Amino acid sequence: MLAKNFAKCSQNNNIYVIITYMAIVICVTNQKGGVGKTTTAVNLGYYLAKDKYRTLIVDFDPQGNATSGLGLDKAELEAGMVEVMQGSIALEGAIVPTKHKNLDLVPTTPELANAEVELVSQKGKFTILRNALARVANDYDYIIIDSPPSLSLLTVNGMIASNYLLLPVQTEFYALEGVAQLLESMKLVRKAMNPNLQLLGVLATMYDKRTSLSAQVLTEIKKYFKDLTFETTIPRNVRIAEAPSHGAPVGEYDKFSKGARAYKDLAREVELRTQKGTR
């Protein structure tokens, strides 16, 4: 079972145990672009939902790729993370159900970048997302945040709002470039704002077993992160690349592809790691 919060109350000398479920919040992040961050957020969320977990994906990247990757037209959105961060709407008012059972989305548009600039001088700017998610934490089992490919105000908001970070790292040259800085930012966030933040794991992406470079980089990732490296690797797979243009997770686009099987395996690993974790 997922982590629970227990509370006891008494009435007429009887003791009742009230169980409330709180969402496990995972921020998928890497300051380096093109590492499969959004693809991982979308497909992990999809397979968690397939496993009957109530799942919410928060598109927190101004590029809005998770929004379009789930089949939504950004030009037709009535509300999203822009309005949530500006305080003009509560997060629950921006949630959009997807066509996939158990999977909801808070969409975004490129205007989120402008909203971030406006927030720089705002009081409580680092905890806006955490406060927003608190309103729906009991409605979901998992909340997946797709953060921007940068160490920005939005990224820090994502870290502060999360229980875990999931770090996709491509198995290519310069793969670990910038990772040390990201981990240092994580340490600072833990010290100042979110002492319970943990690194859930490092995910090797775009792995090509035909090349020695991929194997060498994977070895380096495992050497550096040890048991924090996910056993699952995400292959370089044409179906993964094609799926977003159809507004679908790879599991819907081609459930028998290598990419789909890999993300299904990742979801199971995430389930095991989060259920073993302490919150």
PDB file of C-alpha atoms in Angstrom:
ATOM      1  CA  MET A   1       0.000   0.000   0.000  1.00  0.00           C
ATOM      2  CA  LEU A   2       1.011   3.600  -0.463  1.00  0.00           C
ATOM      3  CA  ALA A   3       2.113   5.657   2.503  1.00  0.00           C
ATOM      4  CA  LYS A   4      -0.739   6.679   4.790  1.00  0.00           C
ATOM      5  CA  ASN A   5      -1.342   9.270   7.446  1.00  0.00           C
ATOM      6  CA  PHE A   6      -3.183   7.913  10.463  1.00  0.00           C
ATOM      7  CA  ALA A   7      -5.377   9.873  12.863  1.00  0.00           C
ATOM      8  CA  LYS A   8      -7.396   8.576  15.792  1.00  0.00           C
ATOM      9  CA  CYS A   9     -10.593   9.989  17.189  1.00  0.00           C
ATOM     10  CA  SER A  10     -12.921   8.802  19.939  1.00  0.00           C
ATOM     11  CA  GLN A  11     -16.682   8.886  20.151  1.00  0.00           C
ATOM     12  CA  ASN A  12     -18.783   7.214  22.843  1.00  0.00           C
ATOM     13  CA  ASN A  13     -15.653   5.468  24.155  1.00  0.00           C
ATOM     14  CA  ASN A  14     -15.033   3.883  20.758  1.00  0.00           C
ATOM     15  CA  ILE A  15     -11.795   4.485  18.886  1.00  0.00           C
ATOM     16  CA  TYR A  16     -11.899   4.942  15.150  1.00  0.00           C
ATOM     17  CA  VAL A  17      -8.899   4.989  12.849  1.00  0.00           C
ATOM     18  CA  ILE A  18      -9.185   7.469  10.020  1.00  0.00           C
ATOM     19  CA  ILE A  19      -6.911   6.754   7.067  1.00  0.00           C
ATOM     20  CA  THR A  20      -6.140   9.538   4.641  1.00  0.00           C
ATOM     21  CA  TYR A  21      -4.053   8.964   1.558  1.00  0.00           C
ATOM     22  CA  MET A  22      -1.541  11.608   0.575  1.00  0.00           C
ATOM     23  CA  ALA A  23      -0.100  11.783  -2.901  1.00  0.00           C
ATOM     24  CA  ILE A  24       3.516  10.861  -3.501  1.00  0.00           C
ATOM     25  CA  VAL A  25       4.958  13.792  -5.452  1.00  0.00           C
ATOM     26  CA  ILE A  26       7.783  13.097  -7.912  1.00  0.00           C
ATOM     27  CA  CYS A  27       9.621  15.872  -9.731  1.00  0.00           C
ATOM     28  CA  VAL A  28      11.167  14.709 -13.007  1.00  0.00           C
ATOM     29  CA  THR A  29      14.051  17.072 -13.561  1.00  0.00           C
ATOM     30  CA  ASN A  30      17.366  17.686 -15.269  1.00  0.00           C
ATOM     31  CA  GLN A  31      18.798  21.098 -16.090  1.00  0.00           C
ATOM     32  CA  LYS A  32      20.048  19.657 -19.379  1.00  0.00           C
ATOM     33  CA  GLY A  33      17.492  19.568 -22.176  1.00  0.00           C
ATOM     34  CA  GLY A  34      16.852  16.699 -24.561  1.00  0.00           C
ATOM     35  CA  VAL A  35      17.351  13.914 -22.028  1.00  0.00           C
ATOM     36  CA  GLY A  36      13.846  12.455 -22.157  1.00  0.00           C
ATOM     37  CA  LYS A  37      12.489  14.370 -19.166  1.00  0.00           C
ATOM     38  CA  THR A  38       9.006  15.117 -20.507  1.00  0.00           C
ATOM     39  CA  THR A  39       8.780  11.737 -22.212  1.00  0.00           C
ATOM     40  CA  THR A  40       9.538  10.107 -18.874  1.00  0.00           C
ATOM     41  CA  ALA A  41       6.997  12.220 -16.972  1.00  0.00           C
ATOM     42  CA  VAL A  42       4.221  11.443 -19.460  1.00  0.00           C
ATOM     43  CA  ASN A  43       4.908   7.739 -19.816  1.00  0.00           C
ATOM     44  CA  LEU A  44       5.584   7.123 -16.135  1.00  0.00           C
ATOM     45  CA  GLY A  45       2.306   8.846 -15.306  1.00  0.00           C
ATOM     46  CA  TYR A  46       0.503   6.807 -17.946  1.00  0.00           C
ATOM     47  CA  TYR A  47       1.714   3.467 -16.601  1.00  0.00           C
ATOM     48  CA  LEU A  48       1.090   4.398 -12.966  1.00  0.00           C
ATOM     49  CA  ALA A  49      -2.475   5.172 -14.013  1.00  0.00           C
ATOM     50  CA  LYS A  50      -2.650   1.856 -15.880  1.00  0.00           C
ATOM     51  CA  ASP A  51      -1.681   0.198 -12.599  1.00  0.00           C
ATOM     52  CA  LYS A  52      -4.816   1.796 -11.096  1.00  0.00           C
ATOM     53  CA  TYR A  53      -3.065   4.566  -9.196  1.00  0.00           C
ATOM     54  CA  ARG A  54      -4.850   7.915  -9.326  1.00  0.00           C
ATOM     55  CA  THR A  55      -2.241  10.008 -11.099  1.00  0.00           C
ATOM     56  CA  LEU A  56      -1.851  13.708 -11.858  1.00  0.00           C
ATOM     57  CA  ILE A  57       0.762  15.082 -14.250  1.00  0.00           C
ATOM     58  CA  VAL A  58       1.688  18.732 -13.692  1.00  0.00           C
ATOM     59  CA  ASP A  59       3.139  20.327 -16.825  1.00  0.00           C
ATOM     60  CA  PHE A  60       5.524  22.801 -15.202  1.00  0.00           C
ATOM     61  CA  ASP A  61       7.733  23.360 -18.246  1.00  0.00           C
ATOM     62  CA  PRO A  62       6.894  26.507 -20.268  1.00  0.00           C
ATOM     63  CA  GLN A  63       7.456  24.526 -23.461  1.00  0.00           C
ATOM     64  CA  GLY A  64       4.225  22.679 -22.648  1.00  0.00           C
ATOM     65  CA  ASN A  65       5.364  19.443 -24.251  1.00  0.00           C
ATOM     66  CA  ALA A  66       3.611  17.237 -21.704  1.00  0.00           C
ATOM     67  CA  THR A  67       0.381  19.056 -22.541  1.00  0.00           C
ATOM     68  CA  SER A  68       0.659  18.465 -26.278  1.00  0.00           C
ATOM     69  CA  GLY A  69       2.084  14.995 -25.677  1.00  0.00           C
ATOM     70  CA  LEU A  70      -1.180  14.031 -24.022  1.00  0.00           C
ATOM     71  CA  GLY A  71      -3.236  15.323 -26.912  1.00  0.00           C
ATOM     72  CA  LEU A  72      -4.287  18.768 -25.668  1.00  0.00           C
ATOM     73  CA  ASP A  73      -4.243  21.864 -27.873  1.00  0.00           C
ATOM     74  CA  LYS A  74      -2.463  24.613 -25.921  1.00  0.00           C
ATOM     75  CA  ALA A  75      -4.298  27.279 -27.930  1.00  0.00           C
ATOM     76  CA  GLU A  76      -7.648  26.041 -26.630  1.00  0.00           C
ATOM     77  CA  LEU A  77      -6.797  25.906 -22.933  1.00  0.00           C
ATOM     78  CA  GLU A  78      -9.029  27.899 -20.612  1.00  0.00           C
ATOM     79  CA  ALA A  79      -6.714  27.647 -17.611  1.00  0.00           C
ATOM     80  CA  GLY A  80      -3.498  25.977 -16.545  1.00  0.00           C
ATOM     81  CA  MET A  81      -0.331  26.398 -14.507  1.00  0.00           C
ATOM     82  CA  VAL A  82       0.048  30.022 -15.613  1.00  0.00           C
ATOM     83  CA  GLU A  83      -3.129  31.019 -13.802  1.00  0.00           C
ATOM     84  CA  VAL A  84      -2.282  28.790 -10.823  1.00  0.00           C
ATOM     85  CA  MET A  85       1.112  30.432 -10.341  1.00  0.00           C
ATOM     86  CA  GLN A  86      -0.407  33.891 -10.735  1.00  0.00           C
ATOM     87  CA  GLY A  87      -2.975  33.057  -8.083  1.00  0.00           C
ATOM     88  CA  SER A  88      -5.993  33.748 -10.285  1.00  0.00           C
ATOM     89  CA  ILE A  89      -7.255  30.168 -10.027  1.00  0.00           C
ATOM     90  CA  ALA A  90      -6.860  27.271  -7.592  1.00  0.00           C
ATOM     91  CA  LEU A  91      -5.026  24.244  -8.927  1.00  0.00           C
ATOM     92  CA  GLU A  92      -8.124  22.052  -8.839  1.00  0.00           C
ATOM     93  CA  GLY A  93      -9.754  24.467 -11.258  1.00  0.00           C
ATOM     94  CA  ALA A  94      -6.986  23.874 -13.800  1.00  0.00           C
ATOM     95  CA  ILE A  95      -7.062  20.065 -13.772  1.00  0.00           C
ATOM     96  CA  VAL A  96      -8.098  18.455 -17.043  1.00  0.00           C
ATOM     97  CA  PRO A  97      -9.022  14.769 -17.275  1.00  0.00           C
ATOM     98  CA  THR A  98      -7.198  12.937 -20.053  1.00  0.00           C
ATOM     99  CA  LYS A  99      -8.716  10.164 -22.129  1.00  0.00           C
ATOM    100  CA  HIS A 100      -6.755   7.685 -20.032  1.00  0.00           C
ATOM    101  CA  LYS A 101      -8.444   6.261 -16.949  1.00  0.00           C
ATOM    102  CA  ASN A 102      -6.974   7.463 -13.628  1.00  0.00           C
ATOM    103  CA  LEU A 103      -4.782  10.047 -15.386  1.00  0.00           C
ATOM    104  CA  ASP A 104      -5.346  13.808 -15.060  1.00  0.00           C
ATOM    105  CA  LEU A 105      -3.255  16.740 -16.230  1.00  0.00           C
ATOM    106  CA  VAL A 106      -2.612  20.331 -15.231  1.00  0.00           C
ATOM    107  CA  PRO A 107      -1.634  21.799 -18.613  1.00  0.00           C
ATOM    108  CA  THR A 108       0.538  24.802 -19.399  1.00  0.00           C
ATOM    109  CA  THR A 109       1.492  27.203 -22.175  1.00  0.00           C
ATOM    110  CA  PRO A 110       4.664  29.164 -23.023  1.00  0.00           C
ATOM    111  CA  GLU A 111       3.203  32.078 -21.045  1.00  0.00           C
ATOM    112  CA  LEU A 112       4.416  30.270 -17.923  1.00  0.00           C
ATOM    113  CA  ALA A 113       7.865  31.726 -18.645  1.00  0.00           C
ATOM    114  CA  ASN A 114       6.415  35.249 -18.363  1.00  0.00           C
ATOM    115  CA  ALA A 115       4.596  34.305 -15.167  1.00  0.00           C
ATOM    116  CA  GLU A 116       7.906  33.123 -13.699  1.00  0.00           C
ATOM    117  CA  VAL A 117       9.459  36.549 -14.296  1.00  0.00           C
ATOM    118  CA  GLU A 118       6.520  38.218 -12.553  1.00  0.00           C
ATOM    119  CA  LEU A 119       6.986  35.980  -9.511  1.00  0.00           C
ATOM    120  CA  VAL A 120      10.593  36.956  -8.817  1.00  0.00           C
ATOM    121  CA  SER A 121       9.671  39.756  -6.414  1.00  0.00           C
ATOM    122  CA  GLN A 122       6.626  38.011  -4.922  1.00  0.00           C
ATOM    123  CA  LYS A 123       6.559  36.984  -1.276  1.00  0.00           C
ATOM    124  CA  GLY A 124       6.435  33.204  -0.813  1.00  0.00           C
ATOM    125  CA  LYS A 125       7.540  32.674  -4.406  1.00  0.00           C
ATOM    126  CA  PHE A 126       9.310  29.378  -3.650  1.00  0.00           C
ATOM    127  CA  THR A 127       6.323  27.598  -2.116  1.00  0.00           C
ATOM    128  CA  ILE A 128       3.526  28.513  -4.538  1.00  0.00           C
ATOM    129  CA  LEU A 129       3.452  25.073  -6.157  1.00  0.00           C
ATOM    130  CA  ARG A 130       3.652  23.221  -2.834  1.00  0.00           C
ATOM    131  CA  ASN A 131       0.708  25.182  -1.476  1.00  0.00           C
ATOM    132  CA  ALA A 132      -1.246  24.631  -4.677  1.00  0.00           C
ATOM    133  CA  LEU A 133      -0.668  20.857  -4.686  1.00  0.00           C
ATOM    134  CA  ALA A 134      -1.660  20.586  -1.017  1.00  0.00           C
ATOM    135  CA  ARG A 135      -5.242  21.289  -2.073  1.00  0.00           C
ATOM    136  CA  VAL A 136      -5.426  18.092  -4.152  1.00  0.00           C
ATOM    137  CA  ALA A 137      -2.946  15.848  -2.322  1.00  0.00           C
ATOM    138  CA  ASN A 138      -5.704  13.615  -0.987  1.00  0.00           C
ATOM    139  CA  ASP A 139      -7.233  13.122  -4.437  1.00  0.00           C
ATOM    140  CA  TYR A 140      -4.262  11.304  -5.975  1.00  0.00           C
ATOM    141  CA  ASP A 141      -1.791   8.523  -5.277  1.00  0.00           C
ATOM    142  CA  TYR A 142       0.953  10.028  -7.443  1.00  0.00           C
ATOM    143  CA  ILE A 143       1.631  13.535  -8.694  1.00  0.00           C
ATOM    144  CA  ILE A 144       4.302  13.796 -11.404  1.00  0.00           C
ATOM    145  CA  ILE A 145       5.862  17.212 -12.039  1.00  0.00           C
ATOM    146  CA  ASP A 146       7.510  17.812 -15.403  1.00  0.00           C
ATOM    147  CA  SER A 147       9.940  20.615 -14.534  1.00  0.00           C
ATOM    148  CA  PRO A 148      11.822  22.957 -16.894  1.00  0.00           C
ATOM    149  CA  PRO A 149      15.297  22.026 -18.223  1.00  0.00           C
ATOM    150  CA  SER A 150      16.990  24.654 -16.069  1.00  0.00           C
ATOM    151  CA  LEU A 151      17.742  25.547 -12.463  1.00  0.00           C
ATOM    152  CA  SER A 152      15.037  28.205 -12.365  1.00  0.00           C
ATOM    153  CA  LEU A 153      12.451  29.501  -9.914  1.00  0.00           C
ATOM    154  CA  LEU A 154      10.008  26.985 -11.349  1.00  0.00           C
ATOM    155  CA  THR A 155      12.452  24.109 -10.830  1.00  0.00           C
ATOM    156  CA  VAL A 156      13.032  25.117  -7.212  1.00  0.00           C
ATOM    157  CA  ASN A 157       9.258  25.273  -6.708  1.00  0.00           C
ATOM    158  CA  GLY A 158       9.068  21.729  -8.045  1.00  0.00           C
ATOM    159  CA  MET A 159      11.763  20.492  -5.675  1.00  0.00           C
ATOM    160  CA  ILE A 160      10.158  22.120  -2.655  1.00  0.00           C
ATOM    161  CA  ALA A 161       6.778  20.621  -3.543  1.00  0.00           C
ATOM    162  CA  SER A 162       8.091  17.074  -3.994  1.00  0.00           C
ATOM    163  CA  ASN A 163       8.916  13.991  -1.981  1.00  0.00           C
ATOM    164  CA  TYR A 164      11.282  12.670  -4.627  1.00  0.00           C
ATOM    165  CA  LEU A 165      13.386  13.716  -7.594  1.00  0.00           C
ATOM    166  CA  LEU A 166      13.682  11.445 -10.610  1.00  0.00           C
ATOM    167  CA  LEU A 167      16.688  12.292 -12.745  1.00  0.00           C
ATOM    168  CA  PRO A 168      16.770  11.159 -16.402  1.00  0.00           C
ATOM    169  CA  VAL A 169      20.300  11.045 -17.792  1.00  0.00           C
ATOM    170  CA  GLN A 170      20.996  10.292 -21.446  1.00  0.00           C
ATOM    171  CA  THR A 171      23.642   7.697 -22.206  1.00  0.00           C
ATOM    172  CA  GLU A 172      25.589  10.011 -24.467  1.00  0.00           C
ATOM    173  CA  PHE A 173      28.702  12.184 -24.260  1.00  0.00           C
ATOM    174  CA  TYR A 174      28.519  14.878 -21.561  1.00  0.00           C
ATOM    175  CA  ALA A 175      25.711  12.907 -19.919  1.00  0.00           C
ATOM    176  CA  LEU A 176      26.684  13.864 -16.378  1.00  0.00           C
ATOM    177  CA  GLU A 177      27.405  17.490 -17.231  1.00  0.00           C
ATOM    178  CA  GLY A 178      25.482  19.720 -14.848  1.00  0.00           C
ATOM    179  CA  VAL A 179      24.267  16.848 -12.679  1.00  0.00           C
ATOM    180  CA  ALA A 180      26.555  17.829  -9.794  1.00  0.00           C
ATOM    181  CA  GLN A 181      25.088  21.333  -9.783  1.00  0.00           C
ATOM    182  CA  LEU A 182      21.558  19.929  -9.766  1.00  0.00           C
ATOM    183  CA  LEU A 183      22.363  17.661  -6.817  1.00  0.00           C
ATOM    184  CA  GLU A 184      23.883  20.611  -4.978  1.00  0.00           C
ATOM    185  CA  SER A 185      20.656  22.532  -5.531  1.00  0.00           C
ATOM    186  CA  MET A 186      18.774  19.566  -4.136  1.00  0.00           C
ATOM    187  CA  LYS A 187      20.940  19.660  -1.002  1.00  0.00           C
ATOM    188  CA  LEU A 188      20.253  23.372  -0.548  1.00  0.00           C
ATOM    189  CA  VAL A 189      16.517  22.827  -0.926  1.00  0.00           C
ATOM    190  CA  ARG A 190      16.624  20.023   1.634  1.00  0.00           C
ATOM    191  CA  LYS A 191      18.523  22.194   4.084  1.00  0.00           C
ATOM    192  CA  ALA A 192      16.371  25.290   3.711  1.00  0.00           C
ATOM    193  CA  MET A 193      12.856  24.309   2.629  1.00  0.00           C
ATOM    194  CA  ASN A 194      12.185  20.591   2.193  1.00  0.00           C
ATOM    195  CA  PRO A 195      14.174  18.301   4.523  1.00  0.00           C
ATOM    196  CA  ASN A 196      12.293  15.205   3.323  1.00  0.00           C
ATOM    197  CA  LEU A 197      13.293  15.538  -0.329  1.00  0.00           C
ATOM    198  CA  GLN A 198      15.015  12.402  -1.644  1.00  0.00           C
ATOM    199  CA  LEU A 199      16.581  11.307  -4.910  1.00  0.00           C
ATOM    200  CA  LEU A 200      14.288   8.514  -6.063  1.00  0.00           C
ATOM    201  CA  GLY A 201      16.636   7.356  -8.757  1.00  0.00           C
ATOM    202  CA  VAL A 202      18.629   8.065 -11.888  1.00  0.00           C
ATOM    203  CA  LEU A 203      17.180   6.815 -15.157  1.00  0.00           C
ATOM    204  CA  ALA A 204      19.438   6.053 -18.108  1.00  0.00           C
ATOM    205  CA  THR A 205      17.681   7.179 -21.291  1.00  0.00           C
ATOM    206  CA  MET A 206      18.311   6.927 -25.037  1.00  0.00           C
ATOM    207  CA  TYR A 207      20.325   3.779 -24.447  1.00  0.00           C
ATOM    208  CA  ASP A 208      21.615   2.102 -27.585  1.00  0.00           C
ATOM    209  CA  LYS A 209      23.004  -1.340 -26.851  1.00  0.00           C
ATOM    210  CA  ARG A 210      24.689  -1.393 -30.249  1.00  0.00           C
ATOM    211  CA  THR A 211      27.187   1.290 -29.282  1.00  0.00           C
ATOM    212  CA  SER A 212      30.067   1.044 -26.862  1.00  0.00           C
ATOM    213  CA  LEU A 213      29.516   4.674 -25.834  1.00  0.00           C
ATOM    214  CA  SER A 214      26.092   3.923 -24.339  1.00  0.00           C
ATOM    215  CA  ALA A 215      27.532   1.006 -22.399  1.00  0.00           C
ATOM    216  CA  GLN A 216      30.434   3.122 -21.130  1.00  0.00           C
ATOM    217  CA  VAL A 217      28.176   5.972 -20.033  1.00  0.00           C
ATOM    218  CA  LEU A 218      25.794   3.560 -18.297  1.00  0.00           C
ATOM    219  CA  THR A 219      28.768   2.100 -16.423  1.00  0.00           C
ATOM    220  CA  GLU A 220      29.757   5.614 -15.315  1.00  0.00           C
ATOM    221  CA  ILE A 221      26.201   6.382 -14.183  1.00  0.00           C
ATOM    222  CA  LYS A 222      26.090   3.203 -12.110  1.00  0.00           C
ATOM    223  CA  LYS A 223      29.536   3.900 -10.700  1.00  0.00           C
ATOM    224  CA  TYR A 224      28.515   7.398  -9.636  1.00  0.00           C
ATOM    225  CA  PHE A 225      24.963   6.715  -8.368  1.00  0.00           C
ATOM    226  CA  LYS A 226      25.255   3.029  -7.424  1.00  0.00           C
ATOM    227  CA  ASP A 227      21.931   1.629  -6.125  1.00  0.00           C
ATOM    228  CA  LEU A 228      20.137   4.848  -7.005  1.00  0.00           C
ATOM    229  CA  THR A 229      20.412   3.890 -10.680  1.00  0.00           C
ATOM    230  CA  PHE A 230      17.179   2.328 -11.926  1.00  0.00           C
ATOM    231  CA  GLU A 231      17.556  -1.185 -13.259  1.00  0.00           C
ATOM    232  CA  THR A 232      15.346  -0.175 -16.179  1.00  0.00           C
ATOM    233  CA  THR A 233      17.013   1.631 -19.064  1.00  0.00           C
ATOM    234  CA  ILE A 234      15.008   3.506 -21.684  1.00  0.00           C
ATOM    235  CA  PRO A 235      16.154   2.518 -25.174  1.00  0.00           C
ATOM    236  CA  ARG A 236      16.589   4.797 -28.141  1.00  0.00           C
ATOM    237  CA  ASN A 237      13.335   3.792 -29.816  1.00  0.00           C
ATOM    238  CA  VAL A 238      11.528   5.276 -32.797  1.00  0.00           C
ATOM    239  CA  ARG A 239       8.098   4.605 -31.245  1.00  0.00           C
ATOM    240  CA  ILE A 240       8.980   6.746 -28.225  1.00  0.00           C
ATOM    241  CA  ALA A 241       9.981   9.565 -30.584  1.00  0.00           C
ATOM    242  CA  GLU A 242       6.826   9.240 -32.707  1.00  0.00           C
ATOM    243  CA  ALA A 243       4.245   9.010 -29.915  1.00  0.00           C
ATOM    244  CA  PRO A 244       4.164  12.729 -28.871  1.00  0.00           C
ATOM    245  CA  SER A 245       3.307  13.824 -32.414  1.00  0.00           C
ATOM    246  CA  HIS A 246       0.178  11.688 -32.077  1.00  0.00           C
ATOM    247  CA  GLY A 247      -0.680  13.184 -28.700  1.00  0.00           C
ATOM    248  CA  ALA A 248      -0.279   9.845 -26.985  1.00  0.00           C
ATOM    249  CA  PRO A 249       1.998   8.044 -24.516  1.00  0.00           C
ATOM    250  CA  VAL A 250       4.072   5.354 -26.159  1.00  0.00           C
ATOM    251  CA  GLY A 251       2.056   2.715 -24.298  1.00  0.00           C
ATOM    252  CA  GLU A 252      -1.049   3.768 -26.192  1.00  0.00           C
ATOM    253  CA  TYR A 253       0.720   4.446 -29.473  1.00  0.00           C
ATOM    254  CA  ASP A 254       2.457   1.059 -29.603  1.00  0.00           C
ATOM    255  CA  LYS A 255       2.122  -0.972 -26.428  1.00  0.00           C
ATOM    256  CA  PHE A 256       4.297  -3.767 -27.813  1.00  0.00           C
ATOM    257  CA  SER A 257       7.290  -1.542 -28.590  1.00  0.00           C
ATOM    258  CA  LYS A 258      10.535  -1.750 -26.655  1.00  0.00           C
ATOM    259  CA  GLY A 259       9.977   1.784 -25.409  1.00  0.00           C
ATOM    260  CA  ALA A 260       6.549   0.954 -24.026  1.00  0.00           C
ATOM    261  CA  ARG A 261       7.840  -2.141 -22.231  1.00  0.00           C
ATOM    262  CA  ALA A 262      10.683  -0.109 -20.720  1.00  0.00           C
ATOM    263  CA  TYR A 263       8.396   2.563 -19.282  1.00  0.00           C
ATOM    264  CA  LYS A 264       6.063  -0.101 -17.949  1.00  0.00           C
ATOM    265  CA  ASP A 265       9.049  -1.629 -16.123  1.00  0.00           C
ATOM    266  CA  LEU A 266      10.062   1.801 -14.827  1.00  0.00           C
ATOM    267  CA  ALA A 267       6.608   2.349 -13.345  1.00  0.00           C
ATOM    268  CA  ARG A 268       6.890  -0.911 -11.418  1.00  0.00           C
ATOM    269  CA  GLU A 269      10.302   0.123 -10.075  1.00  0.00           C
ATOM    270  CA  VAL A 270       8.944   3.499  -9.014  1.00  0.00           C
ATOM    271  CA  GLU A 271       6.035   1.812  -7.251  1.00  0.00           C
ATOM    272  CA  LEU A 272       8.403  -0.435  -5.315  1.00  0.00           C
ATOM    273  CA  ARG A 273      10.801   2.355  -4.382  1.00  0.00           C
ATOM    274  CA  THR A 274       8.125   4.757  -3.205  1.00  0.00           C
ATOM    275  CA  GLN A 275       6.256   2.121  -1.214  1.00  0.00           C
ATOM    276  CA  LYS A 276       9.484   1.235   0.586  1.00  0.00           C
ATOM    277  CA  GLY A 277      10.342   4.869   1.198  1.00  0.00           C
ATOM    278  CA  THR A 278       9.511   6.786   4.370  1.00  0.00           C
ATOM    279  CA  ARG A 279       7.383   9.895   4.114  1.00  0.00           C
TER     280      ARG A 279
END
